[in-house]
PDB file of C-alpha atoms in Angstrom:
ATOM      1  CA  UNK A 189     -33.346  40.561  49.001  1.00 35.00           C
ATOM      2  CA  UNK A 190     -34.183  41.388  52.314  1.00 36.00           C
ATOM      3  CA  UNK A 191     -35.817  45.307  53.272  1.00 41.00           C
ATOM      4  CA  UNK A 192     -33.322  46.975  55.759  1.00 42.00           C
ATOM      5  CA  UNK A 193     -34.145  49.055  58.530  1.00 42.00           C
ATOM      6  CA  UNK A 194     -31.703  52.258  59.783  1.00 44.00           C
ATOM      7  CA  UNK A 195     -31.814  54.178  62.583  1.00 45.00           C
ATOM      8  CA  UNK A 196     -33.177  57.254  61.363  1.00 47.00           C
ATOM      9  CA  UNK A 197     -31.144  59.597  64.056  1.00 47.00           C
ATOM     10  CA  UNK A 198     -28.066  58.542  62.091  1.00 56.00           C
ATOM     11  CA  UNK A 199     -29.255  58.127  58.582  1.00 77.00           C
ATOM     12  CA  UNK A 200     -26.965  59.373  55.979  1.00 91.00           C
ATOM     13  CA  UNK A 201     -27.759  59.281  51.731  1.00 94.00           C
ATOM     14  CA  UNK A 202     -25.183  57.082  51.452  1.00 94.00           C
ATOM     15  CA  UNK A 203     -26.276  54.912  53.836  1.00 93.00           C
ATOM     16  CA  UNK A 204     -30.017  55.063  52.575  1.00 95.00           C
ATOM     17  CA  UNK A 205     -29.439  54.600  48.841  1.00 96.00           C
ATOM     18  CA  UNK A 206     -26.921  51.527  49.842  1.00 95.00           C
ATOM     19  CA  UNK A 207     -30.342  49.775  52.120  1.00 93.00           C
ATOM     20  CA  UNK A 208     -32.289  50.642  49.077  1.00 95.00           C
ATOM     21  CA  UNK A 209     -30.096  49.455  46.525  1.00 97.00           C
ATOM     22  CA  UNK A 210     -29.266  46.132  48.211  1.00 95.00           C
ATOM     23  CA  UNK A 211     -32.960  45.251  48.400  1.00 94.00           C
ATOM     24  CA  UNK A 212     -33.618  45.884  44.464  1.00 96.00           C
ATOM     25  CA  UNK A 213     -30.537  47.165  42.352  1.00 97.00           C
ATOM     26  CA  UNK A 214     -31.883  47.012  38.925  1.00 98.00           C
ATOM     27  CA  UNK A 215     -35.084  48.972  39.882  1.00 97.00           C
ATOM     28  CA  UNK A 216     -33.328  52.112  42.217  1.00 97.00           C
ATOM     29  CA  UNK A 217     -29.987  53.218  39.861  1.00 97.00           C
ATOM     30  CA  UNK A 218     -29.416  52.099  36.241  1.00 97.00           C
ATOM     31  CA  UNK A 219     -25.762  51.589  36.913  1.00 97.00           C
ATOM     32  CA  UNK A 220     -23.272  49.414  39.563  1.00 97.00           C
ATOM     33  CA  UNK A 221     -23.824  51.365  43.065  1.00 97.00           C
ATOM     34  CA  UNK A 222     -20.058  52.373  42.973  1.00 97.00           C
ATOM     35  CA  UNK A 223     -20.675  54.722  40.195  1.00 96.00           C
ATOM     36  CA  UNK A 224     -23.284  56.771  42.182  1.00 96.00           C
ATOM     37  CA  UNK A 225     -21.228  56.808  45.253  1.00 95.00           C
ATOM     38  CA  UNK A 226     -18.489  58.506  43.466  1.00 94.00           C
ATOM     39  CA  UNK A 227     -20.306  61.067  42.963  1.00 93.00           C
ATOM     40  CA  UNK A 228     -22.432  61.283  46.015  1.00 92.00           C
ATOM     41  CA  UNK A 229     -20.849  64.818  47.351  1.00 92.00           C
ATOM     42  CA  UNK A 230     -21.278  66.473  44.284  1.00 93.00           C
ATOM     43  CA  UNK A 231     -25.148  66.483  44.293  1.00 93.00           C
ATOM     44  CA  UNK A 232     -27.971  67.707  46.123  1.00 93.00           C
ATOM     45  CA  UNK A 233     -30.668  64.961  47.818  1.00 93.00           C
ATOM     46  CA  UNK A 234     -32.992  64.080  49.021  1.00 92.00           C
ATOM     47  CA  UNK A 235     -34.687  61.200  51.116  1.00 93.00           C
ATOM     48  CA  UNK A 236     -37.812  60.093  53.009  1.00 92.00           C
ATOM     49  CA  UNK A 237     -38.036  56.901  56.235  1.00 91.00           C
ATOM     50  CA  UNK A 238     -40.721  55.798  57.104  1.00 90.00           C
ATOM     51  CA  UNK A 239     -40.458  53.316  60.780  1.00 86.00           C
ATOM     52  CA  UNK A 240     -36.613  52.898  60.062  1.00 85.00           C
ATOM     53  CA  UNK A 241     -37.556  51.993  56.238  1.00 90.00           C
ATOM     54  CA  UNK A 242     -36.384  54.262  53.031  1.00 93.00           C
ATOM     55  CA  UNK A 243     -39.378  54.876  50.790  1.00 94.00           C
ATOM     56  CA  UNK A 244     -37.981  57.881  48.698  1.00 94.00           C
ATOM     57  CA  UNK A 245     -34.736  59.105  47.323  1.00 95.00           C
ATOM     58  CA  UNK A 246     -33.258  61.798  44.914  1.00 94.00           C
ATOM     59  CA  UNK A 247     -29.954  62.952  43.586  1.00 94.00           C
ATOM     60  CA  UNK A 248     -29.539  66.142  41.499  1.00 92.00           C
ATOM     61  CA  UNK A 249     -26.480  67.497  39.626  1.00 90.00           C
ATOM     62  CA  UNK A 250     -27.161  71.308  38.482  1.00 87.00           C
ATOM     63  CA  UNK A 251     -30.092  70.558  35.873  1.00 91.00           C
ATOM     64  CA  UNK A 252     -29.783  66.999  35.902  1.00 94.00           C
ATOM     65  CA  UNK A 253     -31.380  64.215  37.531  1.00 94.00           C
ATOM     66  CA  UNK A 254     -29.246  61.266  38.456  1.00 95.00           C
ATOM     67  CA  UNK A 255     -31.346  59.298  41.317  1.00 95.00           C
ATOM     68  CA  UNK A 256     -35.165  58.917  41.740  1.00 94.00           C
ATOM     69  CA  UNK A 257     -36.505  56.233  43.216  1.00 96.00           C
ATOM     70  CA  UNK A 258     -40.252  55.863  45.418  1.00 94.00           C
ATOM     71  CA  UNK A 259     -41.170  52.102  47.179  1.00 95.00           C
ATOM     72  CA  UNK A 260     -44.378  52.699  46.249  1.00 93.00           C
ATOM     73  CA  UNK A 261     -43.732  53.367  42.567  1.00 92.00           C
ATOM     74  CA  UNK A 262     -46.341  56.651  43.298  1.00 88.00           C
ATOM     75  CA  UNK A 263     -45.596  59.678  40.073  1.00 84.00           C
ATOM     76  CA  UNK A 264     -42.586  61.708  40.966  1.00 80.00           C
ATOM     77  CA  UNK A 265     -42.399  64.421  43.229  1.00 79.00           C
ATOM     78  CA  UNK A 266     -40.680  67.369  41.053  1.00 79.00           C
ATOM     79  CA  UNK A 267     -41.357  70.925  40.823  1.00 79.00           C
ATOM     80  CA  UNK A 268     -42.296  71.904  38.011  1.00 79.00           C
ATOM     81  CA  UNK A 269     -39.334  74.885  37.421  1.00 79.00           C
ATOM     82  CA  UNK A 270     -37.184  71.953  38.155  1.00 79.00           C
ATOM     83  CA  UNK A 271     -38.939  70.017  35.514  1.00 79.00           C
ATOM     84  CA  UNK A 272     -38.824  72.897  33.040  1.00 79.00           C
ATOM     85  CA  UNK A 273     -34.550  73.665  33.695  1.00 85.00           C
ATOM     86  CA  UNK A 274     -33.985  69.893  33.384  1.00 89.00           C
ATOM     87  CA  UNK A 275     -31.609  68.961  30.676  1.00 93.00           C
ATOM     88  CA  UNK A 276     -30.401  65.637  31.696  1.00 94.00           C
ATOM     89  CA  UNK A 277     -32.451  63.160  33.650  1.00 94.00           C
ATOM     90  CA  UNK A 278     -31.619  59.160  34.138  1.00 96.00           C
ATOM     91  CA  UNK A 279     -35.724  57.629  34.812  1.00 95.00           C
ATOM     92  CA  UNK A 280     -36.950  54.301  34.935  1.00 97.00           C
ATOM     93  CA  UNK A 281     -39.844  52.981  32.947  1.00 96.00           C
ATOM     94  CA  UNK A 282     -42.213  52.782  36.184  1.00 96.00           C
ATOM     95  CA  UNK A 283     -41.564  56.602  36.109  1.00 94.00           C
ATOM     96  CA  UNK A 284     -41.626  57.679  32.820  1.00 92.00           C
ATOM     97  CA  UNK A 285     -45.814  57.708  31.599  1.00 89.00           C
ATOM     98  CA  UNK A 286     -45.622  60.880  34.506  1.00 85.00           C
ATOM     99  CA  UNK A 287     -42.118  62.494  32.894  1.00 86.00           C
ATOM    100  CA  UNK A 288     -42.691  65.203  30.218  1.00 86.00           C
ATOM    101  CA  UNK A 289     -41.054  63.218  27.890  1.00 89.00           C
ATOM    102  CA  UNK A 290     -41.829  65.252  24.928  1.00 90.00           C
ATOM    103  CA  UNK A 291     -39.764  68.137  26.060  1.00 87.00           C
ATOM    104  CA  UNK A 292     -36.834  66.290  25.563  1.00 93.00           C
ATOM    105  CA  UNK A 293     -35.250  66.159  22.110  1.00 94.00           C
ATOM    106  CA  UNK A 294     -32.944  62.456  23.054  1.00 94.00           C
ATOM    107  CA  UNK A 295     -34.998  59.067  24.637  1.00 96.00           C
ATOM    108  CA  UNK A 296     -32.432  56.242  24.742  1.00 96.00           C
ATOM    109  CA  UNK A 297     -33.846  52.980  26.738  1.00 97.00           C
ATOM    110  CA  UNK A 298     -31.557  50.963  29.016  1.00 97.00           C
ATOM    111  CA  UNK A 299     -32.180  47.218  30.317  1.00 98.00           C
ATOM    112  CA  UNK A 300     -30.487  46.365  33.911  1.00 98.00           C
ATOM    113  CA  UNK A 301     -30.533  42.815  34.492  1.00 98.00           C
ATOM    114  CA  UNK A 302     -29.460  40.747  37.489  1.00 98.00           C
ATOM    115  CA  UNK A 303     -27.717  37.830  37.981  1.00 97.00           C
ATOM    116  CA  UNK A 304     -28.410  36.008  41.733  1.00 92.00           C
ATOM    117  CA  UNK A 305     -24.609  33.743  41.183  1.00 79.00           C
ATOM    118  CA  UNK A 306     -25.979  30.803  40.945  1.00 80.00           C
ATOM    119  CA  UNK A 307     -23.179  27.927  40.620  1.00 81.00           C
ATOM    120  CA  UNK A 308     -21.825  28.379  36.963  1.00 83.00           C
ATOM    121  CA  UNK A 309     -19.503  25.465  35.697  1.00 79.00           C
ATOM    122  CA  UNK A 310     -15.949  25.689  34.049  1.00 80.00           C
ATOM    123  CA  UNK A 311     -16.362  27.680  30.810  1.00 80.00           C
ATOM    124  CA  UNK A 312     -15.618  25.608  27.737  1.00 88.00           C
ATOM    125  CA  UNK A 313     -14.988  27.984  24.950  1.00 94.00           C
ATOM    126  CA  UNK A 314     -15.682  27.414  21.205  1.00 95.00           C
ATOM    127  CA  UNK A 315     -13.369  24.819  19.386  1.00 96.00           C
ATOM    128  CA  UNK A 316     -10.445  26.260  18.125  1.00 97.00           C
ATOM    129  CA  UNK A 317     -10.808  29.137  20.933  1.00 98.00           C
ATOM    130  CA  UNK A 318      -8.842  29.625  24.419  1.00 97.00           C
ATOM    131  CA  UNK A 319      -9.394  31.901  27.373  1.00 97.00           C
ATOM    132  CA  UNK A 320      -6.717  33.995  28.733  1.00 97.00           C
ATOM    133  CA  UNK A 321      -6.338  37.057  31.304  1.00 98.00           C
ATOM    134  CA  UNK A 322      -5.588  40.423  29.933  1.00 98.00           C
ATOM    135  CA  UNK A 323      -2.240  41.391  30.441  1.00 97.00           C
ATOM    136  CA  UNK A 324      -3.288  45.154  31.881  1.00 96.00           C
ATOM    137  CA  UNK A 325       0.506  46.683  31.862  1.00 93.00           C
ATOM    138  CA  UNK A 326       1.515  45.453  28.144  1.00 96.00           C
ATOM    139  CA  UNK A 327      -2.100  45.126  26.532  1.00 97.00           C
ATOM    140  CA  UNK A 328      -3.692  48.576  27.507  1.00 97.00           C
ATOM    141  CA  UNK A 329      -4.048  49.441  23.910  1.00 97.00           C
ATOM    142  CA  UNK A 330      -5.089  46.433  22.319  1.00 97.00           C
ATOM    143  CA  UNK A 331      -8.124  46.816  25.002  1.00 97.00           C
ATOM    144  CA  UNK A 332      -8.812  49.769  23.268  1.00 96.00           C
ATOM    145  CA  UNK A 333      -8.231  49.017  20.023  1.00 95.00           C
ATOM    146  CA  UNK A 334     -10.560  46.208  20.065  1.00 95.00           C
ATOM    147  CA  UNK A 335     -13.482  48.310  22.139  1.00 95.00           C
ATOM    148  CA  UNK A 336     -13.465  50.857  19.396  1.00 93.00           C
ATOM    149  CA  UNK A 337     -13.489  47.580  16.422  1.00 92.00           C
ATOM    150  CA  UNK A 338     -16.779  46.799  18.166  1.00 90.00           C
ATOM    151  CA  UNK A 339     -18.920  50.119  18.271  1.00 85.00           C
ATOM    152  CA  UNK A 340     -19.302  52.817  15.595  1.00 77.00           C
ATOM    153  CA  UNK A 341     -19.984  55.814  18.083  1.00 78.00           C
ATOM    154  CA  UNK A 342     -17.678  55.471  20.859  1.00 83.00           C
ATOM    155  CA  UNK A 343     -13.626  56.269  20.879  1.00 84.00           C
ATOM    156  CA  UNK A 344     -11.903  54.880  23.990  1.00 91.00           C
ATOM    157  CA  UNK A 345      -8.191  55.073  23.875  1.00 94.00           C
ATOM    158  CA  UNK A 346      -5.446  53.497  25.642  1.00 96.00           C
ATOM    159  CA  UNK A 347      -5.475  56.458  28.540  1.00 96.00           C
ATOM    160  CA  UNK A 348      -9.450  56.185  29.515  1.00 96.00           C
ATOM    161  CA  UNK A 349      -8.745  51.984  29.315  1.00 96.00           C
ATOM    162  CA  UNK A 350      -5.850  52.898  31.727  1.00 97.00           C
ATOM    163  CA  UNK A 351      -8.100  54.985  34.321  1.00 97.00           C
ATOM    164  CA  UNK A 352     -10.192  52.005  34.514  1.00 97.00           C
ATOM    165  CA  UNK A 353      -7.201  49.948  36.610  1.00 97.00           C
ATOM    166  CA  UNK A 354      -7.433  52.817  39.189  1.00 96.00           C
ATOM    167  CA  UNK A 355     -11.314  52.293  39.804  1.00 95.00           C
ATOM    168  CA  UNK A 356     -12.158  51.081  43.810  1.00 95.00           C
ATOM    169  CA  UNK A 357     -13.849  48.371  42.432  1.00 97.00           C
ATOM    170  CA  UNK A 358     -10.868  47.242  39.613  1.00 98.00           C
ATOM    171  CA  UNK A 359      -9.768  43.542  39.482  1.00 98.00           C
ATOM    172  CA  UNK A 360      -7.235  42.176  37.219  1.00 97.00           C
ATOM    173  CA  UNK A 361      -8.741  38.631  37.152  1.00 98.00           C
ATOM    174  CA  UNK A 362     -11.661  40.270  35.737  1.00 98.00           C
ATOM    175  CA  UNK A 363     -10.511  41.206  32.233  1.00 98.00           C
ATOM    176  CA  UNK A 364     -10.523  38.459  30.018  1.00 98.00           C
ATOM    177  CA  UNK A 365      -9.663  37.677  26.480  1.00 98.00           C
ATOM    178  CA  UNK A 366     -11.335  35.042  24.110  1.00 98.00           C
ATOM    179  CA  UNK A 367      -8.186  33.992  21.862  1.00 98.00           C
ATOM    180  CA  UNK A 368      -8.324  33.071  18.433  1.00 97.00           C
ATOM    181  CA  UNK A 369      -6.232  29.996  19.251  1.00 97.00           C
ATOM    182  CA  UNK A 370      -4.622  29.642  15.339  1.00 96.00           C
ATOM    183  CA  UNK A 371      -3.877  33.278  14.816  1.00 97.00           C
ATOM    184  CA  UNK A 372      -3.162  34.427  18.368  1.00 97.00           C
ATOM    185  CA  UNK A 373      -5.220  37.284  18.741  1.00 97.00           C
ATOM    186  CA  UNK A 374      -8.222  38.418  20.648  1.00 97.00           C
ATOM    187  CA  UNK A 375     -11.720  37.052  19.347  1.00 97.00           C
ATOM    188  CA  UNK A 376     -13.477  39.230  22.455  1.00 97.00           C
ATOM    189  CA  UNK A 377     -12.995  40.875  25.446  1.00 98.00           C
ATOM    190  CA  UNK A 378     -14.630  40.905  28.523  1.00 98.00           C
ATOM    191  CA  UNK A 379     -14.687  43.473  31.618  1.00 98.00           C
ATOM    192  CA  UNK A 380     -16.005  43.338  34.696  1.00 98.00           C
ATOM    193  CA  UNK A 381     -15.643  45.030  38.570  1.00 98.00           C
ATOM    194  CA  UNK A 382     -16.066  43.677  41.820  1.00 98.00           C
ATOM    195  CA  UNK A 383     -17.628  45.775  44.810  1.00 97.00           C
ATOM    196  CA  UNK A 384     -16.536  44.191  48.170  1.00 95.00           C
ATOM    197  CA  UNK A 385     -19.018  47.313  49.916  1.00 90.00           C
ATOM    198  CA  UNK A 386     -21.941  45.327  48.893  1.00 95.00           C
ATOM    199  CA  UNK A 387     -20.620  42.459  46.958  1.00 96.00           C
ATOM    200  CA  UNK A 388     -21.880  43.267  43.728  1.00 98.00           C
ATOM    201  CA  UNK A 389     -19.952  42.082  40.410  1.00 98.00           C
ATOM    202  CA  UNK A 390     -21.012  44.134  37.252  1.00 98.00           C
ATOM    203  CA  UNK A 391     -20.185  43.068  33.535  1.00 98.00           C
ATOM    204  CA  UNK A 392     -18.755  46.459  32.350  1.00 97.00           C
ATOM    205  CA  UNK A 393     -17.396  45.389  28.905  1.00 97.00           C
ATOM    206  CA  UNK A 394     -18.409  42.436  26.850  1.00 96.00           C
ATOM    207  CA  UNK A 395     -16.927  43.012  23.166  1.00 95.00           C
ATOM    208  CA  UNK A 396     -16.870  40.304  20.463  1.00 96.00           C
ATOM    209  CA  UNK A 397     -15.072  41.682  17.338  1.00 96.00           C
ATOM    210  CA  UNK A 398     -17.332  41.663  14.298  1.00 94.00           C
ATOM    211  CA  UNK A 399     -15.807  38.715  12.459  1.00 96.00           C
ATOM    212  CA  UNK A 400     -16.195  36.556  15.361  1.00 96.00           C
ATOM    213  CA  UNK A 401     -20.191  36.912  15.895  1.00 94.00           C
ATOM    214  CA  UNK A 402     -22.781  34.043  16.131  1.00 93.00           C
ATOM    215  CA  UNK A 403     -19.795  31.105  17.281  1.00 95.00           C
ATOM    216  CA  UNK A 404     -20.739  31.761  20.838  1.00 95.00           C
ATOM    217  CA  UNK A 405     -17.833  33.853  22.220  1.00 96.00           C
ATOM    218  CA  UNK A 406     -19.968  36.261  23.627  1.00 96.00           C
ATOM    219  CA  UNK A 407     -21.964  33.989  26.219  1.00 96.00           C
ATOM    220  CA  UNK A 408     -18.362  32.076  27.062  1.00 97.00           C
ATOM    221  CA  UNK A 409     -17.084  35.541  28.388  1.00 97.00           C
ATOM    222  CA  UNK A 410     -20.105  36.063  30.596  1.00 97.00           C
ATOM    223  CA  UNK A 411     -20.066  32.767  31.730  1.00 96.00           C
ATOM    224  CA  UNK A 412     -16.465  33.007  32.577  1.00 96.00           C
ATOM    225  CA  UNK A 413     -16.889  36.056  34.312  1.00 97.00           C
ATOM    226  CA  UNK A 414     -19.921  34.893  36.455  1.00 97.00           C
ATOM    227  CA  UNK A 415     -17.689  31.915  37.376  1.00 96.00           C
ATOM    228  CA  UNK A 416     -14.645  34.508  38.420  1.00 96.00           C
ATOM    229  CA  UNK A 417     -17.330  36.183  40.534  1.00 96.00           C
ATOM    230  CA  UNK A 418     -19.303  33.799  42.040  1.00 93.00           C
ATOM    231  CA  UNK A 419     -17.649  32.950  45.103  1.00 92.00           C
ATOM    232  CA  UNK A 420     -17.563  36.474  46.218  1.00 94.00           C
ATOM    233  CA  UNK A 421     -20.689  38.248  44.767  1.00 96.00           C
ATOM    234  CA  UNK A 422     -23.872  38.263  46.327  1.00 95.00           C
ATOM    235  CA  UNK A 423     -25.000  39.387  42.609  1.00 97.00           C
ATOM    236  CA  UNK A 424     -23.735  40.818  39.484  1.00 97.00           C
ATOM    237  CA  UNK A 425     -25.689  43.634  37.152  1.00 98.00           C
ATOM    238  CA  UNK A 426     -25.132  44.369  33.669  1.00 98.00           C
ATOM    239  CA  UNK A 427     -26.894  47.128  31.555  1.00 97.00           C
ATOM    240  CA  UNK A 428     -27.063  47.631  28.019  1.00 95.00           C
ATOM    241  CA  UNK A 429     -28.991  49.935  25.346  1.00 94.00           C
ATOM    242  CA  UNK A 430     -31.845  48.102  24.449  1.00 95.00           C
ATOM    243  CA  UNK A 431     -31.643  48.581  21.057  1.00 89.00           C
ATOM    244  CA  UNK A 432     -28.458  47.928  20.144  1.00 86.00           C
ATOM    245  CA  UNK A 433     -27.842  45.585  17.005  1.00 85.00           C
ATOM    246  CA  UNK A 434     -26.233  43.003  18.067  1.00 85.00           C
ATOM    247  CA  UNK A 435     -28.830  42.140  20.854  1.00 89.00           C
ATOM    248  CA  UNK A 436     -26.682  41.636  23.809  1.00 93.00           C
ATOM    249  CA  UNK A 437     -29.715  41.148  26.033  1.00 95.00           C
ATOM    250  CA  UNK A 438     -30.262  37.798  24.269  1.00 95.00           C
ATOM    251  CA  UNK A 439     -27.024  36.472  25.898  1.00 95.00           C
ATOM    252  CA  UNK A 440     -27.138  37.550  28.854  1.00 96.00           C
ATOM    253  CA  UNK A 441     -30.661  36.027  29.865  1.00 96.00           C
ATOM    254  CA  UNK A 442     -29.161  32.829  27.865  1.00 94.00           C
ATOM    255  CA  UNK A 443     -26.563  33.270  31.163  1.00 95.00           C
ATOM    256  CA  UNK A 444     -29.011  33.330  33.702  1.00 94.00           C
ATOM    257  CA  UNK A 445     -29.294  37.099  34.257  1.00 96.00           C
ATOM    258  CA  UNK A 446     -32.926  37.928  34.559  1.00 96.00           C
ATOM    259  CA  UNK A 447     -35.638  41.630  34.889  1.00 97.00           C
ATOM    260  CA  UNK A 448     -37.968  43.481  33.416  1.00 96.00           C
ATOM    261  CA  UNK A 449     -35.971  46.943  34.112  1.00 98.00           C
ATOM    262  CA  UNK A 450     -35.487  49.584  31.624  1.00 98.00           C
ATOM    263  CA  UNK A 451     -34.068  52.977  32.506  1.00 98.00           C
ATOM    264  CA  UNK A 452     -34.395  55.863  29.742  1.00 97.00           C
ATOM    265  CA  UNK A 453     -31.642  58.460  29.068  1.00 97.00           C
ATOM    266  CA  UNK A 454     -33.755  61.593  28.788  1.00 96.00           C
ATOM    267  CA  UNK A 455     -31.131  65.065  26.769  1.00 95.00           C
ATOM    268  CA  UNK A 456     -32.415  67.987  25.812  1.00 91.00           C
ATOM    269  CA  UNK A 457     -30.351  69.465  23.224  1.00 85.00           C
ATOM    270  CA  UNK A 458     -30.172  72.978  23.684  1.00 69.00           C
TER     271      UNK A 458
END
C-alpha cells in the first residue's frame, strides 16, 4: 500500500477515510469500508492533513464511537465528557492501554486480517463433497436456516438474508454452498461482497454446519471465494471474534490471510 496525498482545499471525510483506508484497512476500521460509508452522513467527524497527507480521523454517532484512527498511533484525543457519555465505542488494540476500559461493563476482541490475492488455484473440495452457487431467489431460507444451525446467539431469518442481495457491494457469484454430494444438502456456506470503489472483497459469512467440522470444508469455501475474487480485488478482509470456539482464525491464515489487528467492542450496559 501506497500513502496518498489530497488536495486539502477539496478534502472531504469520505475522501480522507477512503486514502487512509486504502493504505492500511485492517488497522483504520474493523469492518469492509462500504459499511462505514453507509453511514457516513449520519455522524459527526472529524479529520487532520498534514502536507496533503491524513494523519487523524474520527466518526461519532450520538454516544458512540465508530472511527478513530491517528498515523502516528499517539493516545486518543477525546474529551473527557465525551469519554464519560460514551456507551458504545469500536477501538483498536494500539488504542486501547489509553481507553478507560474499566468503565465499560462488555470487552469483545475482534481480529481483521488481510488477504493481498495472491494467485489461488482451482478449489478441490473434500471427497464425497461438491461446490455449487447459492440459488439466492429459491434458497433464501435455507441461507438462513443453516446461519442460525451454526451459532447459538444470533437469529437471522430469511428477510435480513434477503436485504443482503440489495447491498452496493452484493454479488451472486459470491455465495457458495459446500454440498454433501450423497445426501444433497449443504455441508457450509460461504458469503462474501465485492467493492468495485476500492476493490476490496470481504468474506462476510463462512458457516460449516456442526456435523461437518474438522473434514476441511471450511478452508475450501475461503479458498473458493479468494479464487472468485482474485481477478478483481486488490485485497479481501475478513473479521471474526477472536474467541470464538471453533477458531476460524486458524483457517483463514491456513488461506493466506495475514495481521496482527484486533479491534475491541467496548458496551456499557446501562
Amino acid at each position: 500500500m501506497v500513502t496518498l496525498t489530497l488536495e486539502t482545499e477539496h478534502i472531504t471525510f469520505r475522501s480522507a477515510i477512503i486514502s487512509a483506508y486504502s493504505e492500511n484497512p485492517c488497522q483504520v476500521l474493523p469492518n469492509a469500508l462500504w459499511k462505514t460509508l453507509k453511514e457516513i452522513n449520519k455522524f459527526e467527524t472529524s479529520l487532520k492533513i498534514e502536507n496533503g497527507v491524513v494523519t487523524q480521523l474520527k466518526a461519532w454517532k450520538d454516544d458512540a464511537l465508530y472511527v478513530y484512527w491517528n498515523r502516528d498511533r499517539s493516545p486518543p484525543e477525546i474529551p473527557e465528557k465525551r469519554l464519560e457519555s460514551m456507551k458504545f465505542a469500536l477501538v483498536h488494540q494500539d488504542f486501547l492501554k489509553d481507553f478507560p476500559t474499566e468503565k465499560f461493563d462488555v470487552m469483545r476482541p475482534y481480529f481483521r486480517l488481510i488477504h493481498k490475492n495472491q494467485k489461488i488455484k482451482e478449489t478441490k473440495p473434500p471427497q464425497g463433497f461438491r461446490i455449487a452457487n447459492v440459488d439466492i431467489k429459491r434458497e433464501i431460507d435455507i441461507v438462513a436456516d443453516i446461519i442460525k444451525k451454526c451459532y447459538e446467539d444470533i437469529n437471522v431469518n430469511p428477510e435480513i438474508v434477503k436485504s443482503w442481495t440489495k447491498h452496493p457491494v452484493f454479488d451472486p457469484n459470491l455465495w457458495i454452498w459446500v454440498i454433501d454430494s450423497e445426501k444433497n444438502t449443504p455441508a457450509g456456506l460461504g458469503i462474501a461482497e465485492f467493492d468495485p470503489t476500492i476493490r476490496e472483497g470481504s468474506l462476510e459469512w463462512i458457516q460449516v454446519l456442526p456435523e461437518y467440522r474438522g473434514k476441511g470444508i471450511g478452508k475450501t469455501i475461503v479458498l473458493e471465494l479468494l479464487r472468485r475474487l482474485q481477478d478483481r480485488a486488490a485485497f479481501t478482509t475478513v473479521s471474526g471474534e477472536v474467541n470464538n470456539k471453533t477458531k476460524p482464525e486458524i483457517i483463514y491464515r491456513r488461506c493466506g490471510f495475514q495481521g496482527n489487528d484486533v479491534w475491541w467492542l467496548l458496551i456499557k450496559n446501562e
